[in-house]
Coordinates of C-alpha atoms in Angstrom, one line a residue:
X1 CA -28.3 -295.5 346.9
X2 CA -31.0 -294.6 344.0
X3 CA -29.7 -295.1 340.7
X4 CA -29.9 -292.8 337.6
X5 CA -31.8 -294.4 334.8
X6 CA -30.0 -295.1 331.8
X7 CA -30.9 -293.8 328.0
X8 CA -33.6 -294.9 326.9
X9 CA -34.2 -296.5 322.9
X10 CA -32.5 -293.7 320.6
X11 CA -35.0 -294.4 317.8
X12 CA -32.5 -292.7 315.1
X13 CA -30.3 -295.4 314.9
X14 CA -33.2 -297.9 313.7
X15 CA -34.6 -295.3 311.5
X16 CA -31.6 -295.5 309.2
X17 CA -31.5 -298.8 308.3
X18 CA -34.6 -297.6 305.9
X19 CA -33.3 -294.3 305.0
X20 CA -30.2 -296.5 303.9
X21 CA -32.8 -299.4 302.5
X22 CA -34.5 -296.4 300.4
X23 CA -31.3 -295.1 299.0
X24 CA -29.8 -298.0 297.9
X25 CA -32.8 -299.4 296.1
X26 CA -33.3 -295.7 294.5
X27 CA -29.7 -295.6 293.5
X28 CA -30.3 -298.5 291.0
X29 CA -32.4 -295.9 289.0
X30 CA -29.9 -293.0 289.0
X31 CA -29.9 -291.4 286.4
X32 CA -32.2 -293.6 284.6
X33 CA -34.3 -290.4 283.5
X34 CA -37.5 -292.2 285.5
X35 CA -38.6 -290.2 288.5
X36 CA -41.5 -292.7 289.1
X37 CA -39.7 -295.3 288.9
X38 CA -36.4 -293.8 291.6
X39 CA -39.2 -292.8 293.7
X40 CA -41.8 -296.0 294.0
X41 CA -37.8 -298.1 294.1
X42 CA -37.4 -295.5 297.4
X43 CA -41.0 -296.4 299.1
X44 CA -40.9 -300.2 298.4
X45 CA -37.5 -300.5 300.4
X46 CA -38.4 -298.0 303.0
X47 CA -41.8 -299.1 304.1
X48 CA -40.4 -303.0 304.3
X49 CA -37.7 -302.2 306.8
X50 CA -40.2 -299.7 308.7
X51 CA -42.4 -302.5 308.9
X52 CA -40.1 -304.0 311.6
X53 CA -39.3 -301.4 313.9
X54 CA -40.2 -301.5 317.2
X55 CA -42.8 -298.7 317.7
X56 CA -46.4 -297.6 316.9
X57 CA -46.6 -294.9 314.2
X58 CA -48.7 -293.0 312.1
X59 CA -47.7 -291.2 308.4
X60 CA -48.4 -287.7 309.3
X61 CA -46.3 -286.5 306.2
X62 CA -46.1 -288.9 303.8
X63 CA -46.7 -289.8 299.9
X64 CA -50.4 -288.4 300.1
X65 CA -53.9 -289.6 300.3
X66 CA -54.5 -293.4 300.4
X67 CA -56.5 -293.4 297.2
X68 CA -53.1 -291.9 295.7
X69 CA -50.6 -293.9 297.3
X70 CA -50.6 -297.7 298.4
X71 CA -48.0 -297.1 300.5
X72 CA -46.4 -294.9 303.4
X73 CA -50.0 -292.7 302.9
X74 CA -50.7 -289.9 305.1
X75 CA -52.3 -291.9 308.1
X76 CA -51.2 -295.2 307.2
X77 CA -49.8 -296.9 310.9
X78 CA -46.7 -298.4 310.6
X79 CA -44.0 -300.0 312.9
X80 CA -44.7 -303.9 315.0
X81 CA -47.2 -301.9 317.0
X82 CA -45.2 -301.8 320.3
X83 CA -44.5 -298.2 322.3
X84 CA -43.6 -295.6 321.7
X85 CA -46.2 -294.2 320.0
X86 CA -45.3 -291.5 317.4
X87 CA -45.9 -289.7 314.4
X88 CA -43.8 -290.4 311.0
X89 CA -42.7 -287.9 308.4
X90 CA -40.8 -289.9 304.9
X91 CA -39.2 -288.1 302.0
X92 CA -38.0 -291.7 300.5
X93 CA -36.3 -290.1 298.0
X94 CA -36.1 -286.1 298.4
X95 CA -35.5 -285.4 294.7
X96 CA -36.8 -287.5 292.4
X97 CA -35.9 -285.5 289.7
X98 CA -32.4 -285.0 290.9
X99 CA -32.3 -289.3 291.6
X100 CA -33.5 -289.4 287.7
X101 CA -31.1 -286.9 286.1
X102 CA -27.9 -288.3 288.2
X103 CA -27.9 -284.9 289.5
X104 CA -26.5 -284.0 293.5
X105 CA -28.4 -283.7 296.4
X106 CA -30.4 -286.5 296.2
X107 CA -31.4 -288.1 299.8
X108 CA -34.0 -290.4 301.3
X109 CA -35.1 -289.1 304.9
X110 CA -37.3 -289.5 307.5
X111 CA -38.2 -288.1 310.7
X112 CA -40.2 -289.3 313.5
X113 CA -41.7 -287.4 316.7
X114 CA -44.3 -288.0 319.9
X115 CA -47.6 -289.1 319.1
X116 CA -49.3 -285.6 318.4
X117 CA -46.6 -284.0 318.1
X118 CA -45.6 -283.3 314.1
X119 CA -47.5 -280.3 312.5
X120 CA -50.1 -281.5 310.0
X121 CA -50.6 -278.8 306.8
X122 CA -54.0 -279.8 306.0
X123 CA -54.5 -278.8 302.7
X124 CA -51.7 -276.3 302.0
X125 CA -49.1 -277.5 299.8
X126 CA -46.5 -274.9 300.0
X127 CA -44.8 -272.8 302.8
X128 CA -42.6 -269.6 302.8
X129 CA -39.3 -270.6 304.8
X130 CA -36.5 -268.5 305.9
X131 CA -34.0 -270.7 308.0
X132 CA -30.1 -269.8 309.5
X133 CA -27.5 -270.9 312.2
X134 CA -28.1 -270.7 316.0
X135 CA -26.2 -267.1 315.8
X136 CA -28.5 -265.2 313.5
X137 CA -31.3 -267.4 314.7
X138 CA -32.9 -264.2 316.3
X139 CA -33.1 -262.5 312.7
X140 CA -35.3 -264.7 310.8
X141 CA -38.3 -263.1 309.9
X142 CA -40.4 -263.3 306.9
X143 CA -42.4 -260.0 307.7
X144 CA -39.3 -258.3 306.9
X145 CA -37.7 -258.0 303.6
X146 CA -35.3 -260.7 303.0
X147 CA -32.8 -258.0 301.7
X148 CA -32.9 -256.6 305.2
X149 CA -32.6 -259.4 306.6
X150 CA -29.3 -260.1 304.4
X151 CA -28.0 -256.9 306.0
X152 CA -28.4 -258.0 309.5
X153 CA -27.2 -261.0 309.3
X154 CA -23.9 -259.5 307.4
X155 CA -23.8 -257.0 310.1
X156 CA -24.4 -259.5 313.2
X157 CA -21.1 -261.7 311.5
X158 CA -19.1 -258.7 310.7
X159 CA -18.9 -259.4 307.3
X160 CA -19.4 -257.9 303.8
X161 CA -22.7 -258.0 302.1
X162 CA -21.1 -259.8 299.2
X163 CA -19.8 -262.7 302.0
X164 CA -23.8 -263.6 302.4
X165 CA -25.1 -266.5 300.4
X166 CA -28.7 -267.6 300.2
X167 CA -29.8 -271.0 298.6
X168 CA -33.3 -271.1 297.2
X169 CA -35.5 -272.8 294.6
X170 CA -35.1 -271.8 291.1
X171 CA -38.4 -270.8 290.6
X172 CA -40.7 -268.1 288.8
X173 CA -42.1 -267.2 291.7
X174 CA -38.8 -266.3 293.0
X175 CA -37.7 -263.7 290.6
X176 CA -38.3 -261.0 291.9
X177 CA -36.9 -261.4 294.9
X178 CA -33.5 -263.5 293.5
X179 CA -33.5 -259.9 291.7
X180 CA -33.3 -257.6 295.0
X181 CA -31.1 -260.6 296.8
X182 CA -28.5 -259.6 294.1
X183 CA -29.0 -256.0 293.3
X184 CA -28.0 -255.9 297.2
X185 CA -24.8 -257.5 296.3
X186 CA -25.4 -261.0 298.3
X187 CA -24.3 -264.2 296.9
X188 CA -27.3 -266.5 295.4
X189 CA -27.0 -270.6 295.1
X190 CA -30.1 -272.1 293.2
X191 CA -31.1 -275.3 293.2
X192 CA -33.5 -277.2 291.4
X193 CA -34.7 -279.2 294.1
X194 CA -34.2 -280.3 297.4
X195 CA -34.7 -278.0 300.3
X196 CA -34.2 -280.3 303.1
X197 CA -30.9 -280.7 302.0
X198 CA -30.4 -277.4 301.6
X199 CA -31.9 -276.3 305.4
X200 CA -29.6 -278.6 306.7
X201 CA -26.8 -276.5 304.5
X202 CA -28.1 -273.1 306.0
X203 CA -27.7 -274.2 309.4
X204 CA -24.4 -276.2 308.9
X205 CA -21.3 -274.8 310.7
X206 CA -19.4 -276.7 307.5
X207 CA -21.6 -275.0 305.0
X208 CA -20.9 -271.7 302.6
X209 CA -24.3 -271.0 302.8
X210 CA -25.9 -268.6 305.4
X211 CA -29.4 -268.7 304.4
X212 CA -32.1 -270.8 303.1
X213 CA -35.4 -268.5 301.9
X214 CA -38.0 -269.6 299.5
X215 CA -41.1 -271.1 298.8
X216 CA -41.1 -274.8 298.8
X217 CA -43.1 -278.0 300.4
X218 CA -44.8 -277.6 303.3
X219 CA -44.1 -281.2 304.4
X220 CA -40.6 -280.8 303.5
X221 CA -40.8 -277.9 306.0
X222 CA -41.9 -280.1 308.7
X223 CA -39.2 -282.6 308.1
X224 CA -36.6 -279.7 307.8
X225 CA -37.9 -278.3 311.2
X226 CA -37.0 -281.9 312.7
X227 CA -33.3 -281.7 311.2
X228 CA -32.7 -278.4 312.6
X229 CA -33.8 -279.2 316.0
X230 CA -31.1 -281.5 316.4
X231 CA -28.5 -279.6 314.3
X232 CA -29.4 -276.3 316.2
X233 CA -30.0 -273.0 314.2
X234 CA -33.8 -271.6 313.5
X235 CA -36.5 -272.0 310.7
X236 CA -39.4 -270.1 310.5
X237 CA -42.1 -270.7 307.9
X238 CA -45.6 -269.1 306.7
X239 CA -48.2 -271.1 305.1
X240 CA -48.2 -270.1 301.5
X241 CA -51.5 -271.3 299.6
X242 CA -51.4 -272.0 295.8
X243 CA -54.8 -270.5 294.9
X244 CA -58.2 -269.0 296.4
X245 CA -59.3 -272.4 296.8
X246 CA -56.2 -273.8 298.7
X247 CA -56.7 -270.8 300.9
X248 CA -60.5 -270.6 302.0
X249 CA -59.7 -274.9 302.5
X250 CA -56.8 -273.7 305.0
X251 CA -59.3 -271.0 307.1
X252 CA -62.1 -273.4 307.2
X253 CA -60.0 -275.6 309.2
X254 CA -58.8 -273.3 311.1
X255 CA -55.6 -272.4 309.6
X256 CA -53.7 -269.2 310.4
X257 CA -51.9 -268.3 307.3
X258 CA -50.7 -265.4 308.7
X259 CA -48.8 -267.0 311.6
X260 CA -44.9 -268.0 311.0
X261 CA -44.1 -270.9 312.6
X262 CA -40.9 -272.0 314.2
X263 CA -39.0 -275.4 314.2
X264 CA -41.2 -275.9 317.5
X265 CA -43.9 -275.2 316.2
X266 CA -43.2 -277.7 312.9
X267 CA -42.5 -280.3 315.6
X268 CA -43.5 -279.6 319.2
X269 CA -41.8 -281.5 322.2
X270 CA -38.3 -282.0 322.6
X271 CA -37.3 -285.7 321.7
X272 CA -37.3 -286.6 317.8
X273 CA -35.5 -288.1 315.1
X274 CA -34.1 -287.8 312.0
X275 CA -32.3 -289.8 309.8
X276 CA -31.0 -289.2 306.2
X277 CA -29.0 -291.0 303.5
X278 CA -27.5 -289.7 301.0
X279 CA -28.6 -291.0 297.3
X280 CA -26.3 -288.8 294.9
X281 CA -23.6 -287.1 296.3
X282 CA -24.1 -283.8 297.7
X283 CA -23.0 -280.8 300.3
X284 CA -24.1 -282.4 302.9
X285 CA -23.6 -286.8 302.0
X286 CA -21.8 -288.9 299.8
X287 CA -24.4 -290.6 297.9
X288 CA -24.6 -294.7 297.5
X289 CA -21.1 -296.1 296.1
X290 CA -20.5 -298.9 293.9
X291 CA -17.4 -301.5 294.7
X292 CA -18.3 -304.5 291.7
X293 CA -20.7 -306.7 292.4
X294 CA -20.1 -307.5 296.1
X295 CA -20.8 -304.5 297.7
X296 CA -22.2 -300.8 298.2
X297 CA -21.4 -298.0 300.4
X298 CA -23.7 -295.6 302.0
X299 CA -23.3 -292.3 304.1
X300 CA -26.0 -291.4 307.2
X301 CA -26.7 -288.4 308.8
X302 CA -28.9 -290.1 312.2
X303 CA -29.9 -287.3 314.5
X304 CA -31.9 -287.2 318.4
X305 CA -33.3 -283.4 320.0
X306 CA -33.1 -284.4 323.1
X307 CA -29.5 -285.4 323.0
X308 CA -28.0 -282.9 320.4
X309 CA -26.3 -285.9 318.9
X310 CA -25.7 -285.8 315.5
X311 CA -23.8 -289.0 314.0
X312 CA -22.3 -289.7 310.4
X313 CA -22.7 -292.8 309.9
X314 CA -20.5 -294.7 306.7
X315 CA -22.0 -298.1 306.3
X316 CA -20.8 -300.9 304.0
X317 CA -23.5 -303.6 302.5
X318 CA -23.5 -307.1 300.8
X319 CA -25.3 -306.1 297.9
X320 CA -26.4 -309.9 297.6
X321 CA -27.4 -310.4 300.6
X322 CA -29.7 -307.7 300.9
X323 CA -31.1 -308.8 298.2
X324 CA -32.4 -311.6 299.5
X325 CA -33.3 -310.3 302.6
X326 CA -35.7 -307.8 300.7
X327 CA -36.8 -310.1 298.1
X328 CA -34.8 -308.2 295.5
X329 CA -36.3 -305.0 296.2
X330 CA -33.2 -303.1 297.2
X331 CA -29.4 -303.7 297.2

């Protein structure tokens, strides 16, 4: 009698121990008023525990160009070298303003896909995204007014256009559009930062929040597109260069700025990861807890595609003895 093969490695549940590394070393700078300081705390932590994970990974999104970080770079290989083979997308700490202000919403995340697999944005900085729950998944479209949009999805839910809420950016480029959004009648949440959070909020069945639109970073789209393929729901996003410069870059290599691109297309295949810890509380985690000097608290989101799985994960540390085990670098 043949035998069914079990599960093989779920990935997620060793990519937490360095979201959870990452927020509890930024959470000693909370509110500290030192971005640099919450985020370089973040990538210290991270890139020591990633350092021991069984795998063989590249940075595809990551802090930037070598010459502009020392660590977690884009193309830096990381894990003990062993299979799988795959490509690595880290937000240490997504909000490094919010971390430095003690304001919410502040997590450390990372997602991880097949070798090949994560989409890489070249040169373009910023994307236009418009993401929702599975049941208005159909509707996203940023050739269409957003407006419109609004009206379908209130339609589709049988609901008042005054029920809808968006959550975007606060951002001048966002006026007019905030502008229409309202004039409409539709609910508006801004944010100052942090749109992974907030995509995971838009596609949330626990969430007051119907839709995330706005113009935000590209490789926080890519990260976004690897929650939402485990949470279910749709993203779509357009390439959305800064200047003239950013955009003839983009079409020299072969870029098509006018293409929107799904959560597939963000990350292509149908097995990755994501995990996230929560820094400062927020809609979506409890940031890192204090209980005296012994210990600290932490809460997980830890994600699989393939699976559907999503797990909340509320973890208690020694505070001391994670200090010693990363040479007082987090804890």
């Amino acid at each position: 009698m043949s035998q069914t093969p079990g599960p093989d490695r779920n990935l997620a549940m060793e990519l937490v121990r360095t979201t959870e590394a990452a927020a509890l070393a930024a959470a000693r700078m909370v509110g500290r008023g030192d971005k640099i300081g919450a985020d370089q705390a973040a990538v210290d932590a991270m890139r020591l525990v990633l350092g021991t994970v069984s795998m063989d990974g590249t940075v595809v999104i990551g802090e930037g160009e070598k010459d502009e970080a020392p660590m977690l770079y884009n193309g830096e290989r990381i894990g003990d070298g062993a299979p799988p083979e795959v490509d690595i997308a880290v937000d240490p700490l997504e909000g490094t303003t919010l971390a430095a202000k003690g304001m919410p919403s502040a997590l450390a995340v990372i997602a991880l896909s097949e070798r090949g697999t994560m989409f890489n944005p070249g040169p373009i900085v910023y994307m236009e995204k418009l993401a929702g729950a599975e049941d208005i998944a159909d509707l996203l479209d940023l050739e269409r007014p957003l407006t419109k949009t609004i009206e379908l999805v209130a339609e589709r839910r049988g609901v008042e256009i005054n029920d809808v809420m968006v959550v975007m950016l606060e951002r001048d480029r966002h006026e007019q559009t905030l502008k229409e959004v309202r004039e409409l009648g539709a609910r508006v949440r801004l944010i100052a930062h942090g749109d992974v959070s907030a995509a995971m909020l838009a596609v949330s069945d626990r969430s007051p929040v119907d839709l995330l639109w706005g113009i935000g970073g590209t490789p926080e789209g890519v990260i976004s597109a690897a929650a939402i393929k485990s949470l279910g729901g749709g993203m779509v996003g357009r390439l959305w260069p800064r200047d003239d410069a950013e955009r003839q870059a983009a079409i020299d290599e072969g870029y098509d700025l006018s293409r929107q691109l799904t959560q597939d297309d963000l990350v292509r295949g149908d097995d990755c990861f994501f995990a996230a810890t929560g820094v400062t509380d927020g809609d979506m985690l409890q940031g890192v807890r204090y209980h005296g000097a012994k210990s600290a608290t932490t809460e997980s989101l830890v994600m699989r595609s393939r699976s559907g799985t999503v797990r909340r994960i509320s973890a208690r540390h020694d505070r001391s003895k994670l200090r010693s085990l990363g040479s007082g670098r987090y804890g």
